[in-house]
């Protein structure tokens, strides 16, 4: 496999201590959402429009198996904390037209890439369940028509408490369409905080009724999403949300720390300190562990089922294997072994650019990057941190270089400072089976101390242009990420 040559900005080495401190200081952006400031750091690798088609074809030509992600950019109301590609209320009536254009995009990719086998399939958003369930069923049928979607391929979808409580018929249609896993975004449960975040319509009554309906329909897997790190969220409020989650008895609970970038409440980042965020994370881990939910240090999905990773097949393969996937729809991301792209419409969060590209017979790509090895490795590792560990065999299989050879200084620093350690992991075995040849896989994993210093530790594995951006960035002067005072970032026990 051949990658493009790195720009000079990605051939510099920085002191691991300096990088670690920069990651901790910029904790609101040093996370799994890689890259950072891509308009700057990835600018040397941007592919010109006239080269999009040939670059895409080449990046997929040796891939037989991929995963699929479909983005549904509609919501009843955009939550104030949302950082994702969601259209405004003026375009909510365009759902049927949008699903028609998804079919056109699917057909176009099938024509140029051939029939790829789909091993994981997530339908996300936005709120995918906002769309008529018959239209979603048609979309799944379209995927089967244009690609090889095996009947055993796990399909996962997201919903809200309000929709799942008010329309059990939709849930039944999902199961009939082959959807096996459902994830419900609860986020928080306190009425005052729900109001502040623009989610008053998803209160406790809807949460309990939605859970009842989901259980009636008998999905194979049921996950709920919770969020912490809000400026107006107290420890007591967060614990109350966790207690409600226990009453729902889900198979899995996924915790998301609030990321203020690109949200309507980005100015509130100055009101939440890292020390409080860590308290919330510790509270959740201790509470969930005491109630039978397990996750290794740094992992954000907790499972009550033994030897079950808890994430969808699509995400599990991404995290462990750096598995390639095709993204469909507005602003969707596509990831291959050499490229990353973003579909049209993500900047303005409107449908017209996406529609126009397809009407013009083009792939609906806004930005396409042909990346060097340094950034492809960093992207895989950043996503691996969802599980708090880097699978060493998967890393070698993908890049043909040992992690320790690619990141000698970073690995040594993490080991010497007690941030990471070598472990034998069971994550992903229920989905990947014996892909690794053993019942466990050797990983470089976060320790509890490393999980506490997640933001600094992950930065150790960023490409040098990203590290440079973090080192030079002063969060006290960044309008959207300001913090009132610099944090002490010395490694503590």
Coordinates of C-alpha atoms in Angstrom, one line a residue:
X1 CA 0.0 0.0 0.0
X2 CA 1.3 3.5 -0.9
X3 CA 0.5 6.7 0.9
X4 CA 1.3 10.2 -0.2
X5 CA 4.5 11.9 1.0
X6 CA 4.0 13.9 4.2
X7 CA 4.2 17.7 4.2
X8 CA 7.1 19.2 6.1
X9 CA 4.8 20.1 8.9
X10 CA 4.2 16.3 9.5
X11 CA 7.9 15.5 9.6
X12 CA 8.7 17.4 12.9
X13 CA 9.1 15.7 16.2
X14 CA 7.9 17.4 19.4
X15 CA 8.8 16.6 23.0
X16 CA 6.1 14.2 24.4
X17 CA 5.9 16.2 27.6
X18 CA 5.1 19.4 25.7
X19 CA 2.5 17.5 23.6
X20 CA 0.9 16.0 26.6
X21 CA 0.5 19.3 28.3
X22 CA -0.9 20.9 25.2
X23 CA -3.5 18.1 25.0
X24 CA -4.5 18.6 28.6
X25 CA -4.7 22.4 28.2
X26 CA -6.8 22.1 25.1
X27 CA -9.0 19.3 26.6
X28 CA -12.1 20.5 24.8
X29 CA -10.7 19.6 21.4
X30 CA -8.0 17.0 22.1
X31 CA -10.2 14.0 21.8
X32 CA -11.4 11.2 19.5
X33 CA -12.7 13.8 16.9
X34 CA -9.6 13.7 14.8
X35 CA -8.3 15.8 13.0
X36 CA -8.2 19.2 14.6
X37 CA -8.4 22.3 12.5
X38 CA -8.4 20.3 9.3
X39 CA -8.6 23.3 7.1
X40 CA -5.1 24.1 8.3
X41 CA -3.5 20.8 9.2
X42 CA -4.9 18.8 6.2
X43 CA -4.7 21.6 3.6
X44 CA -1.6 20.1 1.9
X45 CA -3.5 16.9 1.2
X46 CA -6.8 18.2 -0.2
X47 CA -7.7 16.7 -3.5
X48 CA -8.9 18.9 -6.4
X49 CA -12.5 18.4 -7.5
X50 CA -11.5 17.1 -11.0
X51 CA -9.5 14.4 -9.3
X52 CA -12.2 13.2 -6.9
X53 CA -13.5 10.3 -9.0
X54 CA -10.2 8.7 -9.8
X55 CA -9.0 9.1 -6.2
X56 CA -12.1 7.5 -4.8
X57 CA -12.0 4.6 -7.2
X58 CA -8.3 4.0 -6.4
X59 CA -8.9 4.1 -2.7
X60 CA -11.6 1.4 -2.8
X61 CA -10.1 -0.8 -5.6
X62 CA -8.5 -3.3 -3.2
X63 CA -11.3 -3.4 -0.7
X64 CA -13.7 -6.3 -0.9
X65 CA -15.4 -5.8 2.5
X66 CA -16.4 -2.4 3.9
X67 CA -18.9 -1.0 6.4
X68 CA -21.7 1.5 5.6
X69 CA -22.9 4.6 7.4
X70 CA -26.0 6.5 6.4
X71 CA -26.6 10.0 7.7
X72 CA -30.1 11.2 8.3
X73 CA -29.8 15.0 9.0
X74 CA -33.4 15.6 10.3
X75 CA -34.5 16.3 13.9
X76 CA -37.7 17.6 15.4
X77 CA -35.6 20.2 17.0
X78 CA -31.8 20.8 17.0
X79 CA -30.5 20.4 20.5
X80 CA -28.3 23.2 21.7
X81 CA -25.4 20.8 22.4
X82 CA -25.5 19.2 18.9
X83 CA -22.3 19.4 16.9
X84 CA -23.5 17.2 14.0
X85 CA -24.9 17.9 10.5
X86 CA -28.6 18.6 11.1
X87 CA -30.7 20.8 8.7
X88 CA -32.9 23.6 9.8
X89 CA -36.7 23.4 10.3
X90 CA -37.3 24.9 6.8
X91 CA -36.0 21.6 5.3
X92 CA -37.8 19.1 7.5
X93 CA -40.4 18.5 4.7
X94 CA -37.6 17.2 2.4
X95 CA -37.4 13.8 3.9
X96 CA -38.8 11.8 0.9
X97 CA -36.6 13.8 -1.6
X98 CA -33.6 13.2 0.6
X99 CA -34.2 9.4 0.7
X100 CA -34.6 9.4 -3.1
X101 CA -31.2 11.1 -3.4
X102 CA -29.6 8.6 -1.0
X103 CA -30.7 5.9 -3.5
X104 CA -29.1 7.8 -6.3
X105 CA -25.9 8.1 -4.3
X106 CA -25.9 4.4 -3.5
X107 CA -26.4 3.5 -7.1
X108 CA -23.6 5.8 -8.3
X109 CA -21.2 4.3 -5.8
X110 CA -22.2 0.7 -6.8
X111 CA -21.6 1.6 -10.4
X112 CA -18.1 2.9 -9.9
X113 CA -16.9 0.7 -7.0
X114 CA -18.7 -2.6 -7.8
X115 CA -20.6 -4.7 -5.3
X116 CA -18.8 -4.5 -2.0
X117 CA -19.7 -6.8 0.9
X118 CA -21.2 -4.8 3.8
X119 CA -20.0 -6.1 7.3
X120 CA -21.5 -3.4 9.4
X121 CA -24.3 -0.8 8.8
X122 CA -25.2 2.1 11.1
X123 CA -28.0 4.6 10.4
X124 CA -27.3 7.8 12.4
X125 CA -28.0 11.5 12.4
X126 CA -29.6 13.7 13.3
X127 CA -32.5 11.5 14.3
X128 CA -33.0 8.7 11.7
X129 CA -36.3 7.7 13.3
X130 CA -37.7 11.1 12.3
X131 CA -38.0 9.8 8.8
X132 CA -41.0 7.6 7.8
X133 CA -40.1 4.0 8.6
X134 CA -41.2 2.8 5.2
X135 CA -38.7 5.1 3.6
X136 CA -36.0 3.6 5.9
X137 CA -37.1 0.1 4.9
X138 CA -36.8 1.1 1.3
X139 CA -33.3 2.4 1.9
X140 CA -32.2 -0.9 3.5
X141 CA -33.6 -2.7 0.4
X142 CA -31.7 -0.3 -1.8
X143 CA -28.5 -1.2 0.1
X144 CA -29.2 -4.9 -0.5
X145 CA -29.8 -4.2 -4.2
X146 CA -26.6 -2.3 -4.9
X147 CA -24.2 -4.0 -2.4
X148 CA -24.0 -7.4 -0.7
X149 CA -25.8 -6.9 2.6
X150 CA -25.9 -10.3 4.2
X151 CA -29.0 -11.2 6.3
X152 CA -26.7 -11.6 9.3
X153 CA -25.2 -8.1 9.0
X154 CA -26.0 -6.1 12.1
X155 CA -27.9 -2.9 11.3
X156 CA -28.1 -0.3 14.1
X157 CA -30.3 2.8 14.3
X158 CA -30.7 5.7 16.7
X159 CA -34.0 7.1 18.1
X160 CA -35.2 9.6 20.7
X161 CA -37.4 8.9 23.8
X162 CA -40.3 11.0 22.2
X163 CA -40.4 9.1 18.9
X164 CA -39.9 5.7 20.5
X165 CA -42.7 6.3 23.0
X166 CA -45.2 7.9 20.6
X167 CA -44.8 5.5 17.7
X168 CA -44.3 1.8 18.5
X169 CA -45.3 1.0 14.9
X170 CA -42.0 2.5 13.7
X171 CA -40.1 0.3 16.0
X172 CA -41.9 -2.8 14.7
X173 CA -41.1 -1.7 11.1
X174 CA -37.4 -1.4 12.0
X175 CA -37.3 -5.0 13.3
X176 CA -39.2 -6.2 10.2
X177 CA -36.6 -4.4 8.0
X178 CA -33.7 -6.3 9.7
X179 CA -32.6 -3.7 12.2
X180 CA -31.3 -5.6 15.2
X181 CA -29.7 -2.9 17.4
X182 CA -31.3 0.3 18.6
X183 CA -29.7 3.2 20.5
X184 CA -31.8 5.8 22.4
X185 CA -30.3 9.3 23.1
X186 CA -31.4 10.2 26.6
X187 CA -28.5 12.5 27.4
X188 CA -29.8 13.9 30.7
X189 CA -33.1 13.5 32.7
X190 CA -33.4 16.7 34.9
X191 CA -36.3 18.9 33.6
X192 CA -34.4 22.2 34.2
X193 CA -31.3 20.9 32.3
X194 CA -33.5 19.5 29.5
X195 CA -35.0 22.9 29.1
X196 CA -31.6 24.6 29.0
X197 CA -30.4 22.1 26.3
X198 CA -33.6 22.4 24.2
X199 CA -34.8 18.9 25.0
X200 CA -37.9 19.4 27.1
X201 CA -39.9 17.1 24.9
X202 CA -37.8 14.1 25.9
X203 CA -38.6 14.0 29.6
X204 CA -39.0 11.0 32.0
X205 CA -42.5 10.0 30.8
X206 CA -41.3 9.6 27.3
X207 CA -38.1 7.8 28.5
X208 CA -39.9 5.1 30.4
X209 CA -42.6 4.6 27.8
X210 CA -40.0 4.4 25.0
X211 CA -38.0 1.8 26.9
X212 CA -41.2 -0.3 27.4
X213 CA -41.9 -0.1 23.6
X214 CA -38.4 -1.1 22.7
X215 CA -38.6 -4.1 25.0
X216 CA -41.9 -5.1 23.5
X217 CA -40.5 -5.1 20.0
X218 CA -37.6 -7.3 21.1
X219 CA -34.5 -5.7 19.6
X220 CA -31.4 -7.9 20.0
X221 CA -29.4 -5.1 21.5
X222 CA -30.5 -1.9 23.4
X223 CA -28.1 1.0 24.2
X224 CA -28.8 4.3 25.8
X225 CA -26.6 7.4 25.4
X226 CA -25.9 9.7 28.3
X227 CA -24.0 13.0 28.4
X228 CA -21.9 14.8 31.0
X229 CA -19.7 17.9 31.2
X230 CA -22.4 20.6 30.8
X231 CA -21.8 23.9 32.5
X232 CA -25.2 23.8 34.2
X233 CA -24.9 20.1 35.3
X234 CA -24.2 19.4 38.9
X235 CA -22.7 16.1 40.3
X236 CA -26.1 15.5 41.9
X237 CA -27.9 16.0 38.6
X238 CA -25.5 13.6 36.8
X239 CA -26.0 11.0 39.5
X240 CA -29.7 11.3 39.2
X241 CA -29.5 10.7 35.4
X242 CA -27.4 7.6 36.1
X243 CA -30.0 6.3 38.6
X244 CA -32.8 6.7 36.0
X245 CA -30.6 4.7 33.5
X246 CA -30.5 1.8 36.0
X247 CA -34.2 1.7 36.1
X248 CA -34.3 1.2 32.3
X249 CA -32.0 -1.9 32.5
X250 CA -30.4 -1.4 29.1
X251 CA -27.9 -3.8 27.7
X252 CA -25.4 -1.0 27.2
X253 CA -24.8 2.6 28.4
X254 CA -22.6 4.9 26.3
X255 CA -21.2 8.0 28.0
X256 CA -20.4 11.1 25.9
X257 CA -18.5 14.0 27.3
X258 CA -19.8 17.3 26.0
X259 CA -17.7 18.7 23.2
X260 CA -18.5 22.4 22.8
X261 CA -16.9 22.8 19.3
X262 CA -19.5 23.7 16.6
X263 CA -22.4 23.9 19.1
X264 CA -24.9 26.7 20.0
X265 CA -23.5 26.7 23.5
X266 CA -19.8 26.8 22.7
X267 CA -19.4 29.9 24.8
X268 CA -20.3 27.8 27.9
X269 CA -17.0 25.9 27.7
X270 CA -15.5 28.6 29.9
X271 CA -17.8 27.6 32.7
X272 CA -16.8 24.0 33.1
X273 CA -13.4 23.0 34.5
X274 CA -11.5 19.8 33.7
X275 CA -11.5 18.9 37.4
X276 CA -15.3 18.8 37.5
X277 CA -15.5 16.8 34.2
X278 CA -13.1 14.2 35.8
X279 CA -15.3 14.1 38.9
X280 CA -18.3 13.3 36.7
X281 CA -16.4 10.6 34.8
X282 CA -15.3 9.0 38.0
X283 CA -18.7 9.1 39.5
X284 CA -20.2 7.4 36.4
X285 CA -17.6 4.7 36.3
X286 CA -17.9 3.9 40.0
X287 CA -21.7 4.0 39.8
X288 CA -22.0 1.8 36.7
X289 CA -19.4 -0.7 37.9
X290 CA -21.3 -1.1 41.2
X291 CA -24.4 -1.9 39.2
X292 CA -22.8 -4.5 37.0
X293 CA -21.8 -2.5 33.9
X294 CA -18.2 -2.9 32.8
X295 CA -15.8 -0.9 30.7
X296 CA -12.0 -1.0 30.7
X297 CA -10.3 2.3 31.5
X298 CA -11.0 5.0 28.9
X299 CA -13.8 3.0 27.2
X300 CA -17.0 5.0 26.9
X301 CA -19.5 2.1 26.3
X302 CA -20.4 0.1 29.4
X303 CA -21.9 -3.4 29.0
X304 CA -23.8 -5.5 31.4
X305 CA -23.4 -8.6 29.2
X306 CA -20.2 -10.6 29.8
X307 CA -17.7 -10.5 26.9
X308 CA -19.9 -8.2 24.9
X309 CA -18.2 -5.0 23.7
X310 CA -21.6 -3.1 23.5
X311 CA -21.0 -1.2 20.3
X312 CA -22.5 -1.8 16.9
X313 CA -20.6 -4.0 14.4
X314 CA -19.9 -0.9 12.3
X315 CA -18.3 0.9 15.2
X316 CA -16.5 -2.1 16.7
X317 CA -14.7 -2.8 13.4
X318 CA -13.8 0.9 13.1
X319 CA -12.4 1.1 16.6
X320 CA -10.4 -2.2 16.6
X321 CA -9.5 -2.7 13.0
X322 CA -9.6 0.8 11.5
X323 CA -12.1 -0.8 9.1
X324 CA -12.9 1.2 5.9
X325 CA -16.4 2.5 5.5
X326 CA -18.5 4.4 3.0
X327 CA -20.5 7.3 4.3
X328 CA -23.8 8.2 2.5
X329 CA -25.8 11.4 2.9
X330 CA -25.4 15.0 3.9
X331 CA -21.9 15.7 5.5
X332 CA -21.2 12.0 5.9
X333 CA -17.6 10.9 6.3
X334 CA -15.9 8.1 4.3
X335 CA -12.7 6.4 5.4
X336 CA -10.5 4.1 3.4
X337 CA -6.9 2.9 3.9
X338 CA -5.5 6.1 2.2
X339 CA -8.2 8.7 2.1
X340 CA -10.9 10.5 4.2
X341 CA -13.7 12.5 2.7
X342 CA -16.7 14.6 3.9
X343 CA -19.9 14.9 1.9
X344 CA -21.4 18.2 0.7
X345 CA -23.6 20.2 3.0
X346 CA -21.8 19.8 6.2
X347 CA -20.6 23.5 6.4
X348 CA -23.9 25.2 5.8
X349 CA -26.0 22.3 7.1
X350 CA -28.4 22.5 4.2
X351 CA -29.4 20.0 1.6
X352 CA -29.0 22.0 -1.7
X353 CA -25.2 21.5 -2.1
X354 CA -25.8 17.7 -1.7
X355 CA -28.7 17.6 -4.1
X356 CA -26.8 19.7 -6.7
X357 CA -23.7 17.5 -6.8
X358 CA -25.9 14.4 -7.4
X359 CA -28.0 16.3 -10.0
X360 CA -24.8 17.2 -11.8
X361 CA -23.7 13.6 -11.9
X362 CA -20.9 14.1 -9.4
X363 CA -20.0 12.3 -6.2
X364 CA -21.5 14.5 -3.4
X365 CA -18.1 15.1 -1.9
X366 CA -17.2 18.5 -0.3
X367 CA -13.7 17.7 0.9
X368 CA -11.5 14.8 -0.1
X369 CA -8.0 14.2 1.5
X370 CA -5.4 11.9 0.2
X371 CA -3.4 11.4 3.4
X372 CA 0.1 10.4 4.4
X373 CA 0.7 7.4 6.7
X374 CA 1.2 9.7 9.7
X375 CA -2.4 11.0 9.6
X376 CA -4.0 7.6 8.7
X377 CA -2.3 6.0 11.7
X378 CA -3.4 8.9 13.9
X379 CA -6.9 8.7 12.7
X380 CA -7.1 5.0 13.5
X381 CA -5.6 5.5 17.0
X382 CA -7.9 8.4 17.8
X383 CA -10.9 6.2 17.1
X384 CA -9.3 3.3 19.0
X385 CA -9.4 5.5 22.1
X386 CA -13.2 5.0 22.1
X387 CA -12.3 1.7 23.7
X388 CA -9.3 3.1 25.6
X389 CA -6.9 0.8 23.8
X390 CA -4.9 0.3 20.6
X391 CA -5.1 -3.2 19.2
X392 CA -1.5 -4.0 18.3
X393 CA -2.2 -6.8 15.8
X394 CA -4.8 -4.7 13.9
X395 CA -2.4 -1.8 13.8
X396 CA 0.3 -3.9 12.3
X397 CA -2.0 -5.6 9.8
X398 CA -3.3 -2.3 8.6
X399 CA 0.0 -0.3 8.4
X400 CA 2.7 -3.0 8.3
X401 CA 4.6 -1.4 11.1
X402 CA 4.7 -2.0 14.8
X403 CA 3.1 0.7 17.0
X404 CA 6.3 0.9 19.0
X405 CA 8.3 1.6 15.9
X406 CA 5.9 4.2 14.5
X407 CA 5.5 6.0 17.9
X408 CA 8.6 5.1 19.9
X409 CA 8.9 8.2 22.0
X410 CA 5.1 8.4 22.6
X411 CA 4.8 4.8 23.6
X412 CA 7.8 5.0 25.9
X413 CA 6.5 8.2 27.5
X414 CA 3.0 6.7 28.1
X415 CA 4.6 3.5 29.7
X416 CA 7.1 5.4 31.8
X417 CA 4.5 7.8 33.2
X418 CA 1.9 5.0 33.9
X419 CA -0.6 6.3 31.4
X420 CA -0.7 3.1 29.4
X421 CA 0.1 -0.6 29.8
X422 CA 0.1 -3.8 27.8
X423 CA -3.0 -5.9 28.3
X424 CA -4.9 -8.8 26.7
X425 CA -8.3 -7.5 25.6
X426 CA -11.6 -9.3 24.9
X427 CA -13.1 -6.3 23.2
X428 CA -14.8 -7.2 19.8
X429 CA -14.5 -10.9 20.1
X430 CA -18.3 -11.4 19.9
X431 CA -18.3 -9.6 16.5
X432 CA -14.8 -10.2 15.1
X433 CA -14.7 -13.8 16.2
X434 CA -11.3 -15.4 15.6
X435 CA -10.0 -12.8 13.2
X436 CA -7.1 -12.4 15.5
X437 CA -6.4 -16.1 15.9
X438 CA -6.7 -16.2 19.7
X439 CA -9.4 -15.6 22.3
X440 CA -7.7 -12.3 23.4
X441 CA -5.8 -9.6 21.6
X442 CA -2.8 -7.8 22.9
X443 CA -3.4 -4.0 23.2
X444 CA -1.6 -0.9 24.5
X445 CA -4.3 0.2 26.9
X446 CA -5.1 3.2 29.1
X447 CA -4.5 2.7 32.8
X448 CA -6.9 4.4 35.2
X449 CA -4.4 7.2 35.4
X450 CA -4.3 7.4 31.6
X451 CA -8.0 7.6 31.4
X452 CA -7.9 10.5 33.8
X453 CA -5.5 12.2 31.5
X454 CA -7.3 11.1 28.4
X455 CA -6.8 14.4 26.5
X456 CA -3.1 14.6 27.0
X457 CA -2.5 10.9 26.3
X458 CA -4.4 10.8 23.0
X459 CA -2.4 13.8 21.8
X460 CA 0.8 11.8 22.0
X461 CA -0.4 9.9 18.9
X462 CA -1.5 12.8 16.8
X463 CA 0.4 13.7 13.6
X464 CA 3.0 16.4 14.2
X465 CA 1.0 19.1 12.4
X466 CA -1.9 18.5 14.8
X467 CA 0.5 18.5 17.8
X468 CA 2.0 21.8 16.6
X469 CA -1.5 23.3 16.4
X470 CA -2.2 22.3 20.0
X471 CA 1.1 23.5 21.3
X472 CA 0.7 26.9 19.7
X473 CA -3.0 27.3 20.4
X474 CA -3.9 29.5 23.4
X475 CA -7.3 28.4 24.6
X476 CA -7.7 31.6 26.7
X477 CA -7.9 33.5 23.4
X478 CA -10.1 31.1 21.4
X479 CA -13.5 32.5 21.3
X480 CA -15.4 29.2 21.0
X481 CA -13.3 27.3 23.5
X482 CA -12.2 29.9 26.1
X483 CA -11.5 28.9 29.6
X484 CA -11.1 31.4 32.4
X485 CA -7.8 30.2 33.7
X486 CA -5.1 27.8 32.5
X487 CA -5.2 24.4 34.1
X488 CA -2.4 22.7 35.9
X489 CA -1.5 19.9 33.7
X490 CA 1.3 18.1 35.5
X491 CA 0.8 14.4 35.6
X492 CA -0.7 13.5 39.0
X493 CA -1.3 10.1 40.4

